[in-house]
Coordinates of N, CA and C in Angstrom, one line a residue:
M135 N 29.0 -67.0 70.0 CA 30.0 -67.6 70.8 C 30.9 -66.5 71.5
A136 N 31.0 -66.6 72.8 CA 31.6 -65.5 73.5 C 33.1 -65.5 73.5
S137 N 33.7 -66.7 73.4 CA 35.2 -66.8 73.5 C 35.8 -66.5 72.2
L138 N 36.8 -65.6 72.2 CA 37.6 -65.3 71.0 C 38.3 -66.5 70.5
F139 N 38.8 -67.3 71.5 CA 39.6 -68.5 71.2 C 38.7 -69.5 70.4
L140 N 37.5 -69.7 70.9 CA 36.7 -70.7 70.3 C 36.2 -70.2 68.9
T141 N 36.0 -68.9 68.8 CA 35.6 -68.3 67.5 C 36.7 -68.5 66.5
Y142 N 37.9 -68.3 66.9 CA 39.1 -68.5 66.1 C 39.2 -69.9 65.6
I143 N 39.0 -70.9 66.5 CA 39.1 -72.3 66.2 C 38.0 -72.6 65.2
K144 N 36.8 -72.1 65.4 CA 35.6 -72.4 64.5 C 35.9 -71.8 63.1
E145 N 36.4 -70.6 63.0 CA 36.7 -70.0 61.7 C 37.8 -70.8 61.0
Y146 N 38.8 -71.2 61.8 CA 39.9 -71.9 61.2 C 39.4 -73.2 60.6
M147 N 38.6 -73.9 61.3 CA 38.1 -75.2 60.9 C 37.3 -75.1 59.6
Y148 N 36.4 -74.1 59.6 CA 35.6 -73.9 58.4 C 36.4 -73.5 57.2
Q149 N 37.5 -72.7 57.5 CA 38.4 -72.3 56.4 C 39.1 -73.5 55.8
K150 N 39.4 -74.5 56.7 CA 40.0 -75.8 56.2 C 39.0 -76.8 55.7
N151 N 37.7 -76.4 55.6 CA 36.6 -77.2 55.0 C 36.2 -78.4 55.9
Y152 N 36.3 -78.2 57.2 CA 35.8 -79.2 58.1 C 34.3 -79.2 58.0
A153 N 33.7 -80.4 58.1 CA 32.2 -80.5 58.1 C 31.6 -79.8 59.3
K154 N 30.4 -79.3 59.1 CA 29.7 -78.5 60.2 C 29.6 -79.4 61.5
R155 N 29.2 -80.6 61.4 CA 29.1 -81.5 62.6 C 30.4 -81.7 63.2
T156 N 31.5 -81.8 62.5 CA 32.8 -82.0 63.0 C 33.2 -80.8 63.8
V157 N 33.0 -79.6 63.2 CA 33.3 -78.4 63.9 C 32.5 -78.3 65.2
E158 N 31.3 -78.6 65.2 CA 30.4 -78.5 66.4 C 30.9 -79.5 67.4
S159 N 31.3 -80.7 67.0 CA 31.8 -81.7 68.0 C 33.2 -81.3 68.6
Y160 N 34.1 -80.8 67.8 CA 35.4 -80.3 68.3 C 35.2 -79.2 69.3
L161 N 34.3 -78.2 68.9 CA 34.1 -77.1 69.8 C 33.5 -77.5 71.1
Y162 N 32.6 -78.5 71.1 CA 32.0 -79.0 72.3 C 33.0 -79.6 73.2
W163 N 33.9 -80.4 72.7 CA 35.0 -81.0 73.5 C 36.0 -80.0 74.0
I164 N 36.4 -79.1 73.1 CA 37.3 -78.0 73.5 C 36.8 -77.2 74.7
K165 N 35.5 -76.8 74.5 CA 34.8 -76.0 75.5 C 34.8 -76.7 76.8
N166 N 34.4 -78.0 76.8 CA 34.3 -78.8 78.0 C 35.7 -79.0 78.7
Y167 N 36.7 -79.1 77.9 CA 38.1 -79.2 78.4 C 38.5 -77.9 79.1
I168 N 38.2 -76.8 78.5 CA 38.5 -75.5 79.1 C 37.7 -75.3 80.4
L169 N 36.4 -75.6 80.4 CA 35.6 -75.5 81.6 C 36.0 -76.4 82.7
F170 N 36.4 -77.6 82.4 CA 36.9 -78.6 83.4 C 38.2 -78.0 84.1
H171 N 39.0 -77.2 83.4 CA 40.2 -76.7 84.0 C 40.0 -75.2 84.4
D172 N 38.7 -74.9 84.9 CA 38.4 -73.6 85.4 C 38.7 -72.4 84.4
K173 N 38.4 -72.6 83.2 CA 38.5 -71.6 82.1 C 39.9 -71.2 81.8
K174 N 40.9 -72.0 82.1 CA 42.2 -71.7 81.7 C 42.4 -71.9 80.2
H175 N 43.2 -71.0 79.6 CA 43.4 -71.1 78.2 C 44.2 -72.4 77.9
P176 N 43.9 -73.1 76.8 CA 44.6 -74.3 76.5 C 46.1 -74.2 76.4
D177 N 46.7 -73.1 76.0 CA 48.1 -73.0 75.9 C 48.8 -72.8 77.3
K178 N 48.0 -72.7 78.3 CA 48.5 -72.7 79.7 C 48.4 -74.1 80.3
L179 N 47.9 -75.0 79.6 CA 47.7 -76.4 80.1 C 48.7 -77.3 79.4
D180 N 49.0 -78.5 80.0 CA 50.0 -79.4 79.5 C 49.4 -80.8 79.4
N181 N 50.3 -81.8 79.1 CA 49.8 -83.2 79.0 C 49.1 -83.7 80.2
D182 N 49.6 -83.3 81.4 CA 49.0 -83.8 82.6 C 47.5 -83.3 82.7
D183 N 47.3 -82.1 82.2 CA 45.9 -81.6 82.2 C 45.0 -82.4 81.3
V184 N 45.6 -82.8 80.2 CA 44.8 -83.7 79.2 C 44.5 -85.0 79.9
E185 N 45.5 -85.6 80.5 CA 45.3 -86.9 81.2 C 44.2 -86.7 82.3
Q186 N 44.2 -85.6 83.1 CA 43.2 -85.4 84.1 C 41.8 -85.4 83.5
F187 N 41.7 -84.7 82.4 CA 40.4 -84.6 81.7 C 39.9 -85.9 81.2
L188 N 40.8 -86.6 80.6 CA 40.4 -87.9 80.0 C 40.1 -88.9 81.1
S189 N 40.8 -88.9 82.2 CA 40.5 -89.7 83.4 C 39.1 -89.4 83.9
Y190 N 38.8 -88.1 84.0 CA 37.5 -87.7 84.5 C 36.4 -88.2 83.6
L191 N 36.6 -88.1 82.2 CA 35.6 -88.6 81.3 C 35.5 -90.1 81.4
A192 N 36.6 -90.8 81.6 CA 36.5 -92.3 81.7 C 35.8 -92.7 83.0
S193 N 36.0 -92.0 84.1 CA 35.4 -92.3 85.4 C 33.9 -92.0 85.3
Q194 N 33.5 -90.9 84.6 CA 32.1 -90.6 84.4 C 31.4 -91.7 83.5
L195 N 32.1 -92.2 82.5 CA 31.5 -93.2 81.7 C 31.4 -94.5 82.5
H196 N 32.4 -94.8 83.3 CA 32.4 -96.0 84.1 C 31.2 -95.9 85.1
S197 N 31.0 -94.7 85.7 CA 29.9 -94.5 86.6 C 28.5 -94.7 85.9
L198 N 28.4 -94.2 84.7 CA 27.1 -94.4 84.0 C 26.9 -95.8 83.6
N199 N 27.9 -96.6 83.3 CA 27.8 -98.0 82.9 C 27.4 -98.9 84.1
N200 N 27.8 -98.4 85.3 CA 27.5 -99.2 86.5 C 26.2 -98.9 87.2
N201 N 25.5 -98.0 86.7 CA 24.2 -97.6 87.3 C 23.0 -98.2 86.6

């Protein structure tokens, strides 16, 4: 894993005894959130950025369901 941030999150979750699949799932979504926002660090993002990402996901799901 190249990102120090994601490595930290991974180690933290394992330290807190999260299940392997939970860690993998969380890292997947965190990574996608970061990539969606052009690799900005999450502490540089705010609630509006979360809403943009969730709206994007909802529109993608809507598109998939209408095809």
